[in-house]
Short mmCIF file of C-alpha atoms in Angstrom, two decimals:
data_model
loop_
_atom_site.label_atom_id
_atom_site.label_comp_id
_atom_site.label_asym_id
_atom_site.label_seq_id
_atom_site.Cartn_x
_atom_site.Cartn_y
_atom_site.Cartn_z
CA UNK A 29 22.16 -2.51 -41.60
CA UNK A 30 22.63 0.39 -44.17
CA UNK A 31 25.26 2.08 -44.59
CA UNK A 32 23.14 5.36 -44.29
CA UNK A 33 23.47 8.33 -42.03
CA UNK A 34 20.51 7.36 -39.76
CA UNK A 35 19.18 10.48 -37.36
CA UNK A 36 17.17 9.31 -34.83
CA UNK A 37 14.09 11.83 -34.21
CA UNK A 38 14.79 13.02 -30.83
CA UNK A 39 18.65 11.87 -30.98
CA UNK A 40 20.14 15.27 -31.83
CA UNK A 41 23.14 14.95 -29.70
CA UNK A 42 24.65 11.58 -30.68
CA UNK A 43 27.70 11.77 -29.57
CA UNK A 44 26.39 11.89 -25.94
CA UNK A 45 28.58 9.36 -23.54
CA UNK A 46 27.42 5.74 -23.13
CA UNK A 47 26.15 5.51 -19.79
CA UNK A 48 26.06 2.01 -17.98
CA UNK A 49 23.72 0.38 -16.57
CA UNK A 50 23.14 -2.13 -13.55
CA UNK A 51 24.56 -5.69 -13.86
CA UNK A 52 27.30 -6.47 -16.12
CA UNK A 53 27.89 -4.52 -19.03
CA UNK A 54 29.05 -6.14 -22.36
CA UNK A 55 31.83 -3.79 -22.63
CA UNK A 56 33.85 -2.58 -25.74
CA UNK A 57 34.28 -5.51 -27.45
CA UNK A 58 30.72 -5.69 -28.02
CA UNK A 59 30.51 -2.23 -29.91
CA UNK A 60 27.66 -2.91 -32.51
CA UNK A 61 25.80 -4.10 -29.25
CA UNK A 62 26.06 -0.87 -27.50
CA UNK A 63 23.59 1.46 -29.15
CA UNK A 64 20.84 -0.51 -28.36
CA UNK A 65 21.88 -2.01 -25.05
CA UNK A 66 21.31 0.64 -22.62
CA UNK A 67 17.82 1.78 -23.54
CA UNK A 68 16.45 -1.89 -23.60
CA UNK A 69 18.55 -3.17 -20.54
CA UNK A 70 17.49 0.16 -18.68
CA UNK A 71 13.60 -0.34 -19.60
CA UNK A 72 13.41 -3.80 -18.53
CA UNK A 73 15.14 -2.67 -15.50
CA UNK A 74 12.27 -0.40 -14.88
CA UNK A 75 9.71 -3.34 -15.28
CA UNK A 76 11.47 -4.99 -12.85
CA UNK A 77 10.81 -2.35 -10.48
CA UNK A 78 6.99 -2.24 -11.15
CA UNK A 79 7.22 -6.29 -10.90
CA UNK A 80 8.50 -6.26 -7.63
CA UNK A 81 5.89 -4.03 -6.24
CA UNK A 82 3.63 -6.88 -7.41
CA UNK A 83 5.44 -9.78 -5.25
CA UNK A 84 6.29 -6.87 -2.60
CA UNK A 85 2.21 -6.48 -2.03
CA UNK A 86 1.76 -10.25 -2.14
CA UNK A 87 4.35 -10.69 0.54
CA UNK A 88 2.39 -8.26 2.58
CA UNK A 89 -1.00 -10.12 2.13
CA UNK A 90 0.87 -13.28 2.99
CA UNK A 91 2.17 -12.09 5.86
CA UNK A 92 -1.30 -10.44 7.27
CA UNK A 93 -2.70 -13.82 6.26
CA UNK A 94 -0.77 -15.79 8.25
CA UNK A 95 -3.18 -16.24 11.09
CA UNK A 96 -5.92 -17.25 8.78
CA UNK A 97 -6.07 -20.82 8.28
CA UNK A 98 -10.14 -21.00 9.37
CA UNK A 99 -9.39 -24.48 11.01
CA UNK A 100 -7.44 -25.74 7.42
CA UNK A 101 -3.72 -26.63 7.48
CA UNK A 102 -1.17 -24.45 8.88
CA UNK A 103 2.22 -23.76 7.32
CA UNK A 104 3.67 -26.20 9.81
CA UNK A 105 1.12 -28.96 8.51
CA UNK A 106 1.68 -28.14 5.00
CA UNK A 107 5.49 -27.37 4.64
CA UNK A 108 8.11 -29.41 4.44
CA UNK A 109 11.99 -27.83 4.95
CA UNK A 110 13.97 -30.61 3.13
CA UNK A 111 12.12 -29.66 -0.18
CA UNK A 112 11.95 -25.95 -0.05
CA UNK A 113 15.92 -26.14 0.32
CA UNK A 114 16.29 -28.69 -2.27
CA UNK A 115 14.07 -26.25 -4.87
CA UNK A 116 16.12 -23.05 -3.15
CA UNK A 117 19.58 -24.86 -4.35
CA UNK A 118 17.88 -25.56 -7.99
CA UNK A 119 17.43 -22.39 -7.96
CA UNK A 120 20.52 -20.75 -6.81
CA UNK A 121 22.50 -22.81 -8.73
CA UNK A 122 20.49 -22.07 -11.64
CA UNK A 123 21.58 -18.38 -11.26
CA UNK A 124 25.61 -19.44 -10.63
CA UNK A 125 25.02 -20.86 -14.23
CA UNK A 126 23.55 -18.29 -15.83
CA UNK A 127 25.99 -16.06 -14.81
CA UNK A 128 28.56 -18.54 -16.32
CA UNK A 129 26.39 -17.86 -19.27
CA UNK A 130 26.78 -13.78 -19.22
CA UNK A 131 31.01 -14.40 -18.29
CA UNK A 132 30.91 -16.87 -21.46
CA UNK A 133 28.79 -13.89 -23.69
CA UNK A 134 31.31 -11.25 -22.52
CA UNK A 135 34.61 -12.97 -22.97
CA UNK A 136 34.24 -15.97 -25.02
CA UNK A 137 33.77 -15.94 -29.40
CA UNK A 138 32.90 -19.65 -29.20
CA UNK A 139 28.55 -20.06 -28.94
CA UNK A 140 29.26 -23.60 -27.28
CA UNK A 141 29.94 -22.46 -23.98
CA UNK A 142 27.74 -20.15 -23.58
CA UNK A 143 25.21 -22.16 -24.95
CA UNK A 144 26.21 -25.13 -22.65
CA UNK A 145 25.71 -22.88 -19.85
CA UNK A 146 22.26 -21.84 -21.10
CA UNK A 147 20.92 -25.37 -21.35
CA UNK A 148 22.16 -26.63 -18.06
CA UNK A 149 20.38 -23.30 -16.65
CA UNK A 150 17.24 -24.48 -18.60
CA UNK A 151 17.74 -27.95 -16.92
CA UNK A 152 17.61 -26.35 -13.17
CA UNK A 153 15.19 -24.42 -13.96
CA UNK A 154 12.85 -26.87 -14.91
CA UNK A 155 14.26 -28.92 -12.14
CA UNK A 156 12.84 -26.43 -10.01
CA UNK A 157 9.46 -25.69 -11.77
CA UNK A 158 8.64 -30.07 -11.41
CA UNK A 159 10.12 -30.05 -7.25
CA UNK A 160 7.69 -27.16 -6.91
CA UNK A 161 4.67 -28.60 -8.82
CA UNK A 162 5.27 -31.86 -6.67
CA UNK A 163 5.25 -29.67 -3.76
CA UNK A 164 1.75 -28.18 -4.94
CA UNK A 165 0.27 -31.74 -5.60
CA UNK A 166 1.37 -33.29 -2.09
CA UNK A 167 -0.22 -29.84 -0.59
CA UNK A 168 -3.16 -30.46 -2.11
CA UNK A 169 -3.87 -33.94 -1.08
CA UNK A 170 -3.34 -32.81 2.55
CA UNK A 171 -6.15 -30.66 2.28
CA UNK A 172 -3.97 -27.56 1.33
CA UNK A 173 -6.04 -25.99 -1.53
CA UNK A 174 -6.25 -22.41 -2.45
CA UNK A 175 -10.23 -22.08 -1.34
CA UNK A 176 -9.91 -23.41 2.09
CA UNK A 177 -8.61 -20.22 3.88
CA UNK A 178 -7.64 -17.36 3.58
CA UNK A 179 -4.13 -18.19 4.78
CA UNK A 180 -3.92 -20.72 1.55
CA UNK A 181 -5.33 -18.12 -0.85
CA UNK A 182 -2.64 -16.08 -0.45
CA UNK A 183 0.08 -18.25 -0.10
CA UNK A 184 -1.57 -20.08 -3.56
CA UNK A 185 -0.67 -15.97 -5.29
CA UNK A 186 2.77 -15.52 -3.85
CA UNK A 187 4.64 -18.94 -4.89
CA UNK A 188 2.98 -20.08 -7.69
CA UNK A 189 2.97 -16.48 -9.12
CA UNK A 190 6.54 -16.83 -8.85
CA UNK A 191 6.81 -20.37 -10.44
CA UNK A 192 4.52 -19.04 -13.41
CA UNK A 193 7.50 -16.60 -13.68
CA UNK A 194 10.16 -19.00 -13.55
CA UNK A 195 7.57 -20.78 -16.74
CA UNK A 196 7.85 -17.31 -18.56
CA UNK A 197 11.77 -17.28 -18.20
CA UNK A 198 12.52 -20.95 -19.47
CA UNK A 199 10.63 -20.09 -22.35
CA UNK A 200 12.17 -17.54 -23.33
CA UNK A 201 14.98 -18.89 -22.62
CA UNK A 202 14.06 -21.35 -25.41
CA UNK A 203 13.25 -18.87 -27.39
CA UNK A 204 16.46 -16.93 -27.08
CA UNK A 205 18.41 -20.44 -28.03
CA UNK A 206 16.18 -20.62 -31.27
CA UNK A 207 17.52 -16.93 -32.01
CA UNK A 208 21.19 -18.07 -31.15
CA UNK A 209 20.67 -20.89 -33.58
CA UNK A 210 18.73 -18.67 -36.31
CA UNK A 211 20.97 -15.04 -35.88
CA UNK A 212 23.94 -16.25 -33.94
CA UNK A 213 25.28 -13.49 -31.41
CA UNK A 214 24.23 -10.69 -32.93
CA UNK A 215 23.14 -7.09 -30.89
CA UNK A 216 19.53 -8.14 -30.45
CA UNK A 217 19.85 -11.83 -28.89
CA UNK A 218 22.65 -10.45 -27.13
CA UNK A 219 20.52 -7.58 -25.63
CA UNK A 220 17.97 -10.35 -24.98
CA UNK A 221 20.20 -12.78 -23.12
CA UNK A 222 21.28 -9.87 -20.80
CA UNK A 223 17.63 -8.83 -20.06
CA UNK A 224 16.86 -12.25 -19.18
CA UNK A 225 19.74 -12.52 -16.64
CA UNK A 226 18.29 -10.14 -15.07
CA UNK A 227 14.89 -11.67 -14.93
CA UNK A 228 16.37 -14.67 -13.91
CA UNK A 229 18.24 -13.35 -10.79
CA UNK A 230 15.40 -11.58 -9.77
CA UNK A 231 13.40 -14.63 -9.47
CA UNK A 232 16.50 -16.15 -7.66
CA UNK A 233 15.75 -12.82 -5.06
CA UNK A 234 12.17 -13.34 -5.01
CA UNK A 235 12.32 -17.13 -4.12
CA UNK A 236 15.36 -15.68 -1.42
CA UNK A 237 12.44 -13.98 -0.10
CA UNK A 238 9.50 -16.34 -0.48
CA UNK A 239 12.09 -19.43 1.11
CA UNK A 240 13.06 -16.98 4.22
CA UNK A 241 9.56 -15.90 4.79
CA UNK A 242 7.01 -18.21 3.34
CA UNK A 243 9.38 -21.36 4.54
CA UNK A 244 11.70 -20.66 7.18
CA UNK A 245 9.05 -17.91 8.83
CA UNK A 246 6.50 -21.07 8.47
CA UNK A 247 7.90 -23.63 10.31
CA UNK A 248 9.83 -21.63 12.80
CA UNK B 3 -23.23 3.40 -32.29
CA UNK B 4 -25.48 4.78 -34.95
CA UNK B 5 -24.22 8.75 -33.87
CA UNK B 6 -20.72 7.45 -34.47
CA UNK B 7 -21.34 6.04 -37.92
CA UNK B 8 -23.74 8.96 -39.04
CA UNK B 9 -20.41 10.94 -37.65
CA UNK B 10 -18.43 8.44 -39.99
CA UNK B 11 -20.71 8.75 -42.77
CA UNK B 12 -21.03 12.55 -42.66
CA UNK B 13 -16.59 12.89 -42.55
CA UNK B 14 -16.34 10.85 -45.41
CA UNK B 15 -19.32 12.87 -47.27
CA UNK B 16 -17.56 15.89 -46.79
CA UNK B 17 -13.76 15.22 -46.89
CA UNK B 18 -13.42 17.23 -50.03
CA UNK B 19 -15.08 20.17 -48.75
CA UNK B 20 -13.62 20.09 -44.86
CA UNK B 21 -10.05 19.52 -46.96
CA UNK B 22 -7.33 21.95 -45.12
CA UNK B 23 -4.13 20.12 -46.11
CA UNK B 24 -2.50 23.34 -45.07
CA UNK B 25 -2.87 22.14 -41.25
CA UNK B 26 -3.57 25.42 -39.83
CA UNK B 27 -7.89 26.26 -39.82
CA UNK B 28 -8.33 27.85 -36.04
CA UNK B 29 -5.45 30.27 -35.94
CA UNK B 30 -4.03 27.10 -33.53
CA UNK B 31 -1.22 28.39 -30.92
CA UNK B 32 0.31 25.08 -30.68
CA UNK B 33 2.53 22.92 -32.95
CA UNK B 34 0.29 19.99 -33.97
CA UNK B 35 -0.99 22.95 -36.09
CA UNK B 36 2.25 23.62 -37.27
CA UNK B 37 2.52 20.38 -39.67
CA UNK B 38 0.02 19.28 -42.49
CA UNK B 39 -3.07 17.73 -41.88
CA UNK B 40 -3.21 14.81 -42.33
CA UNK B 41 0.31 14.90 -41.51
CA UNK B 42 3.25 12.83 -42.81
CA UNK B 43 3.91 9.82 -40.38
CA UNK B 44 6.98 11.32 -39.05
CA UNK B 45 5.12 14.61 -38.48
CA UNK B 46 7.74 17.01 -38.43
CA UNK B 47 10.97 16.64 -41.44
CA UNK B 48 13.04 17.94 -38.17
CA UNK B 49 12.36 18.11 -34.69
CA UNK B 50 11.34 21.58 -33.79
CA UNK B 51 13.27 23.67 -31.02
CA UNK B 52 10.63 25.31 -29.09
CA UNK B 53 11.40 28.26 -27.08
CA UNK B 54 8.40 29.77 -25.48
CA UNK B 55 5.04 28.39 -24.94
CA UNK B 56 2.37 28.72 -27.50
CA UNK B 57 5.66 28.10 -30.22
CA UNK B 58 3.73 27.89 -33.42
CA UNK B 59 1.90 31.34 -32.51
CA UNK B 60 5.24 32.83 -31.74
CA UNK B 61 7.00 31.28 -34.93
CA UNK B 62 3.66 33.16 -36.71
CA UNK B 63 3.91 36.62 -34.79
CA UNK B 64 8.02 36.89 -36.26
CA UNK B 65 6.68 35.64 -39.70
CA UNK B 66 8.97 32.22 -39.12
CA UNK B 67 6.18 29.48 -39.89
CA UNK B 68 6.20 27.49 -42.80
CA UNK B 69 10.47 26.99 -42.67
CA UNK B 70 11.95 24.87 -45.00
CA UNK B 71 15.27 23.49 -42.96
CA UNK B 72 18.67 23.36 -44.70
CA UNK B 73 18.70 19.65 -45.03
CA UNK B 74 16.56 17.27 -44.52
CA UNK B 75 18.02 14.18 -42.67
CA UNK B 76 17.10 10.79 -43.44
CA UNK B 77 14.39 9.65 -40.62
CA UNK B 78 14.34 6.59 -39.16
CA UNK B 79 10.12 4.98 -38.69
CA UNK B 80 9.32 1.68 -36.77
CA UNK B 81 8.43 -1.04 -39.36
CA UNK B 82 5.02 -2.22 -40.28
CA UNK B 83 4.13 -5.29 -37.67
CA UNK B 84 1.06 -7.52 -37.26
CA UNK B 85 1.68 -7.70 -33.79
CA UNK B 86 -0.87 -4.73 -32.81
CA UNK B 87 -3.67 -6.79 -34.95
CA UNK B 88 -2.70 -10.22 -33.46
CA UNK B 89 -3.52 -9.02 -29.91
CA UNK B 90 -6.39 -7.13 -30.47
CA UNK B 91 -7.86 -10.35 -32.04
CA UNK B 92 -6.20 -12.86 -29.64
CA UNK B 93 -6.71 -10.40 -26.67
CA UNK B 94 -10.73 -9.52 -27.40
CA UNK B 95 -11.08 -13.74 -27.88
CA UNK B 96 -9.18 -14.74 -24.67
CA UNK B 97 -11.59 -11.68 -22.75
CA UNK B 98 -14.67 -13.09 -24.55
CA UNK B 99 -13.59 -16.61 -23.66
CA UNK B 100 -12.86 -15.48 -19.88
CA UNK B 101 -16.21 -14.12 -19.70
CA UNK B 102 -17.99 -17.06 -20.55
CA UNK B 103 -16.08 -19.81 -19.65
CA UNK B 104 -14.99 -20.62 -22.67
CA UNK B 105 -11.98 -22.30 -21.95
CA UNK B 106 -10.37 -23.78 -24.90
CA UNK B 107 -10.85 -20.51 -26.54
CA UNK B 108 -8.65 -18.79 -23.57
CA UNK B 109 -6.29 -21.67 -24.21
CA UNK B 110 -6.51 -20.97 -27.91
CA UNK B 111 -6.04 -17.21 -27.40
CA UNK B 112 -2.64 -17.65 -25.04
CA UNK B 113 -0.91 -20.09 -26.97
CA UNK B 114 -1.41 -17.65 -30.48
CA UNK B 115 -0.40 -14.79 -27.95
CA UNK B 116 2.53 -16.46 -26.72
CA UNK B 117 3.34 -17.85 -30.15
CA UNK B 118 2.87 -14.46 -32.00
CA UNK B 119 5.40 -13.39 -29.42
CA UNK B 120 7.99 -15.53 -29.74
CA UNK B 121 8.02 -15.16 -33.20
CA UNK B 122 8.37 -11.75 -32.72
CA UNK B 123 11.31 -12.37 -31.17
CA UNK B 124 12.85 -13.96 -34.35
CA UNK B 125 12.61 -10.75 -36.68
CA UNK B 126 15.47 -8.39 -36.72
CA UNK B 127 14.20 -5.63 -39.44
CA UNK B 128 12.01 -3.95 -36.98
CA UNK B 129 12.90 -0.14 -38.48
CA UNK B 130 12.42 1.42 -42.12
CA UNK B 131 14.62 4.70 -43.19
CA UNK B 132 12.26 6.85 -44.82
CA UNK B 133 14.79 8.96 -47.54
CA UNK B 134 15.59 12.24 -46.86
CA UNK B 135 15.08 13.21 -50.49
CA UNK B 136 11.37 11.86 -49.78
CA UNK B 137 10.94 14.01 -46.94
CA UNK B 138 12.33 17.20 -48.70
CA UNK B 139 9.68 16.38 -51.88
CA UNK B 140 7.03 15.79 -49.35
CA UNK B 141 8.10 19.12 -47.10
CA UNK B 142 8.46 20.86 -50.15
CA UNK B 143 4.66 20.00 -52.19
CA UNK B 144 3.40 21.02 -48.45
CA UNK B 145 5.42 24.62 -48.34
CA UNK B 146 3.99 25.38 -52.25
CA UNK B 147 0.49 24.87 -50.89
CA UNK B 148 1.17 27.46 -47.86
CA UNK B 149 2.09 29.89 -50.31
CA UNK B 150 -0.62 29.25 -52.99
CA UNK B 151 -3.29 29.17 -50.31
CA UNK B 152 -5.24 32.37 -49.54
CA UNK B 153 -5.30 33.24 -46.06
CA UNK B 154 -8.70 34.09 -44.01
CA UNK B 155 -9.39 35.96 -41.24
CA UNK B 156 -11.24 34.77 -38.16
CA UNK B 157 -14.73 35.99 -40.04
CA UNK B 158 -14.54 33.13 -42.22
CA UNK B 159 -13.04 31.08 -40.76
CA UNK B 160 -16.13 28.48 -40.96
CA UNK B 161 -16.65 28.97 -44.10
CA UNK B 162 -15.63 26.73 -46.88
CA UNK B 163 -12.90 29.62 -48.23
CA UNK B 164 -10.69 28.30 -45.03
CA UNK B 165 -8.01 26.34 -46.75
CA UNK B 166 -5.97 25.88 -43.42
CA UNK B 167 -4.13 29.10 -43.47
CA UNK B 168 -5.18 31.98 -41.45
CA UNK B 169 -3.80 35.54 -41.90
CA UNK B 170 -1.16 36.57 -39.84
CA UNK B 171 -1.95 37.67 -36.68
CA UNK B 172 -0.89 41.91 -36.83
CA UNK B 173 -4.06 41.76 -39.70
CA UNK B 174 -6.05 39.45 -38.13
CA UNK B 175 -8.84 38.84 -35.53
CA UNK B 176 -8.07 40.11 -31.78
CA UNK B 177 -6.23 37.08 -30.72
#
């Protein structure tokens, strides 16, 4: 950074108050991470939003697609409790953890912790993403593929759209390790690390959703 | 195709004689008019207050165009990034590739996208400061062409004597 007076075009009033935003805020300590913090927090917020309108629609096809299995495999044929709870607990942990991760960002100096956390989040996560593709595979050899009905179709955009998500958000948590190890904490990865908390506990929401509905509605 | 290079071919031809660095050839109401032309990247040296609609007319009626501020701030640009070229190639291949079946193409395209992204992630100079001294020199060689340009009125306005200024509005055309 220079030491500069930097004006922002369109910043005239800079000493406006620091407004917070969802989640957990970094808080004082974390200063030099505040003046970027609540625009970038508060626009990935908003992509969040738009996001769930995307899974919100798919639950809605799902759901008016129940009845269409055109003779194929039900969800009582094709889904098995015992594994959508073991993938839900993956998950949930996963999200305990990563919160671990944002208490160990807010109060701790020490990277080790926090990037413990990180990695054993990265662990479940994947944990999750291999369940779910064994899940896929032992669908499909029952006959369970996306073409066979309309009733598969759209159960094959709702979950796996969400596992392709769950992809997105181990690699970048990857990525954001790489930065921790290249930049240490500074405002940027920090920024990052809290926007990808919150993707990551949406998912956690999501799969709330898609194990309630998809699962639970299925077999009941 | 061939209209929008003759189009090309023809602006390039006549850049010289088209020049109105001034910024202002149609007697415009509004301020992209207000600025040169081209205009600096920032556009403005400080953000203008507008108070009625139609603000660079107004600022012209009260004889208040072509300011020069009391300071000029420092001004803070987005760096240059070869992110914008990277997906326009990546994204037109991966497209292409979709269309045709290409597949290791798509493949190709994502993992350069994904990569290019990634990388992205990694770099932390992502602004430039452009001086304020700059901007005052710039602002400055921009406010000594206003006043060494001769103004026209509306009757010449296509004519090659239109520099970019017109005359104020009280001598002017009906406006």
């Amino acid at each position: 950074m220079t030491t500069t007076t930097k004006i922002h075009p369109g910043h005239t009033d800079q000493a406006r108050p620091r407004a917070h935003h969802p989640g957990l805020n970094l808080g004082p300590a974390h200063q030099e991470s505040e003046d970027t913090r609540e625009e970038m927090v508060f626009g990935f917020w908003v992509f969040m939003m738009s996001d769930l309108i995307v899974f919100g629609l798919l639950f809605a096809t799902y759901v008016t697609m129940l009845g269409g299995t055109a003779g194929g495999p039900g969800p009582s044929d094709l889904f098995e409790l015992k594994s959508a709870f073991i993938e839900t607990m993956l998950l949930l942990i996963s999200s305990f953890t990563f919160g671990m991760a944002s208490l160990a960002l807010k109060y701790r100096s020490d990277r080790k912790v926090l990037v413990a956390w990180l990695l054993v989040t990265l662990l479940l996560g994947l944990g999750f993403l291999a369940h779910e593709l064994y899940d896929f595979h032992k669908m499909f050899t029952e006959g369970g593929v996306p073409s066979r009905s309309g009733f598969l179709s759209a159960f094959f955009s709702l979950v796996p759209l969400h596992g392709l998500h769950v992809i997105g958000a181990c690699i970048w948590l990857i990525a954001l390790l790489g930065q921790i190890a290249v930049h240490r904490l500074d405002p940027p990865t920090k920024t990052g690390l809290m926007r990808l908390a919150i993707l990551w506990h949406f998912l956690d929401v999501v799969w709330i959703g898609i194990f309630s509905l998809v699962y639970l509605g299925g077999i009941v | 195709m061939l209209c929008l290079l003759i189009q090309l071919w023809v602006s390039v031809r006549d850049r010289h004689h088209n020049d109105v660095f001034v910024g202002d050839p149609w007697d415009g109401r509004s301020l992209e008019w207000a600025t040169s032309s081209p205009p600096p990247e920032y556009n403005f040296p400080v953000i203008p207050e507008v108070f009625s609609r139609d603000a660079f007319m107004a600022e012209k009626e009260q004889g208040k165009a072509y300011q020069v501020p009391d300071e000029f701030p420092d001004i803070e640009m987005p760096a240059n990034s070869a992110m914008g070229v990277i997906i326009a190639v990546t994204g037109t291949a991966m497209a292409f590739g979709l269309t045709w079946y290409m597949w290791w193409l798509v493949i190709l395209s994502a993992m350069v996208t994904l990569v290019a992204i990634i990388a992205r992630g990694y770099v932390r100079k992502t602004t430039r400061t452009i001086p304020g001294d700059e901007v005052r020199r710039t602002h400055l060689a921009w406010i000594e062409c206003v006043r060494r340009t001769t103004p026209v009125d509306r009757s010449k306005e296509q004519t090659r004597e239109n520099r970019g200024l017109p005359v104020p509005p009280v001598e002017g055309a009906v406006q």
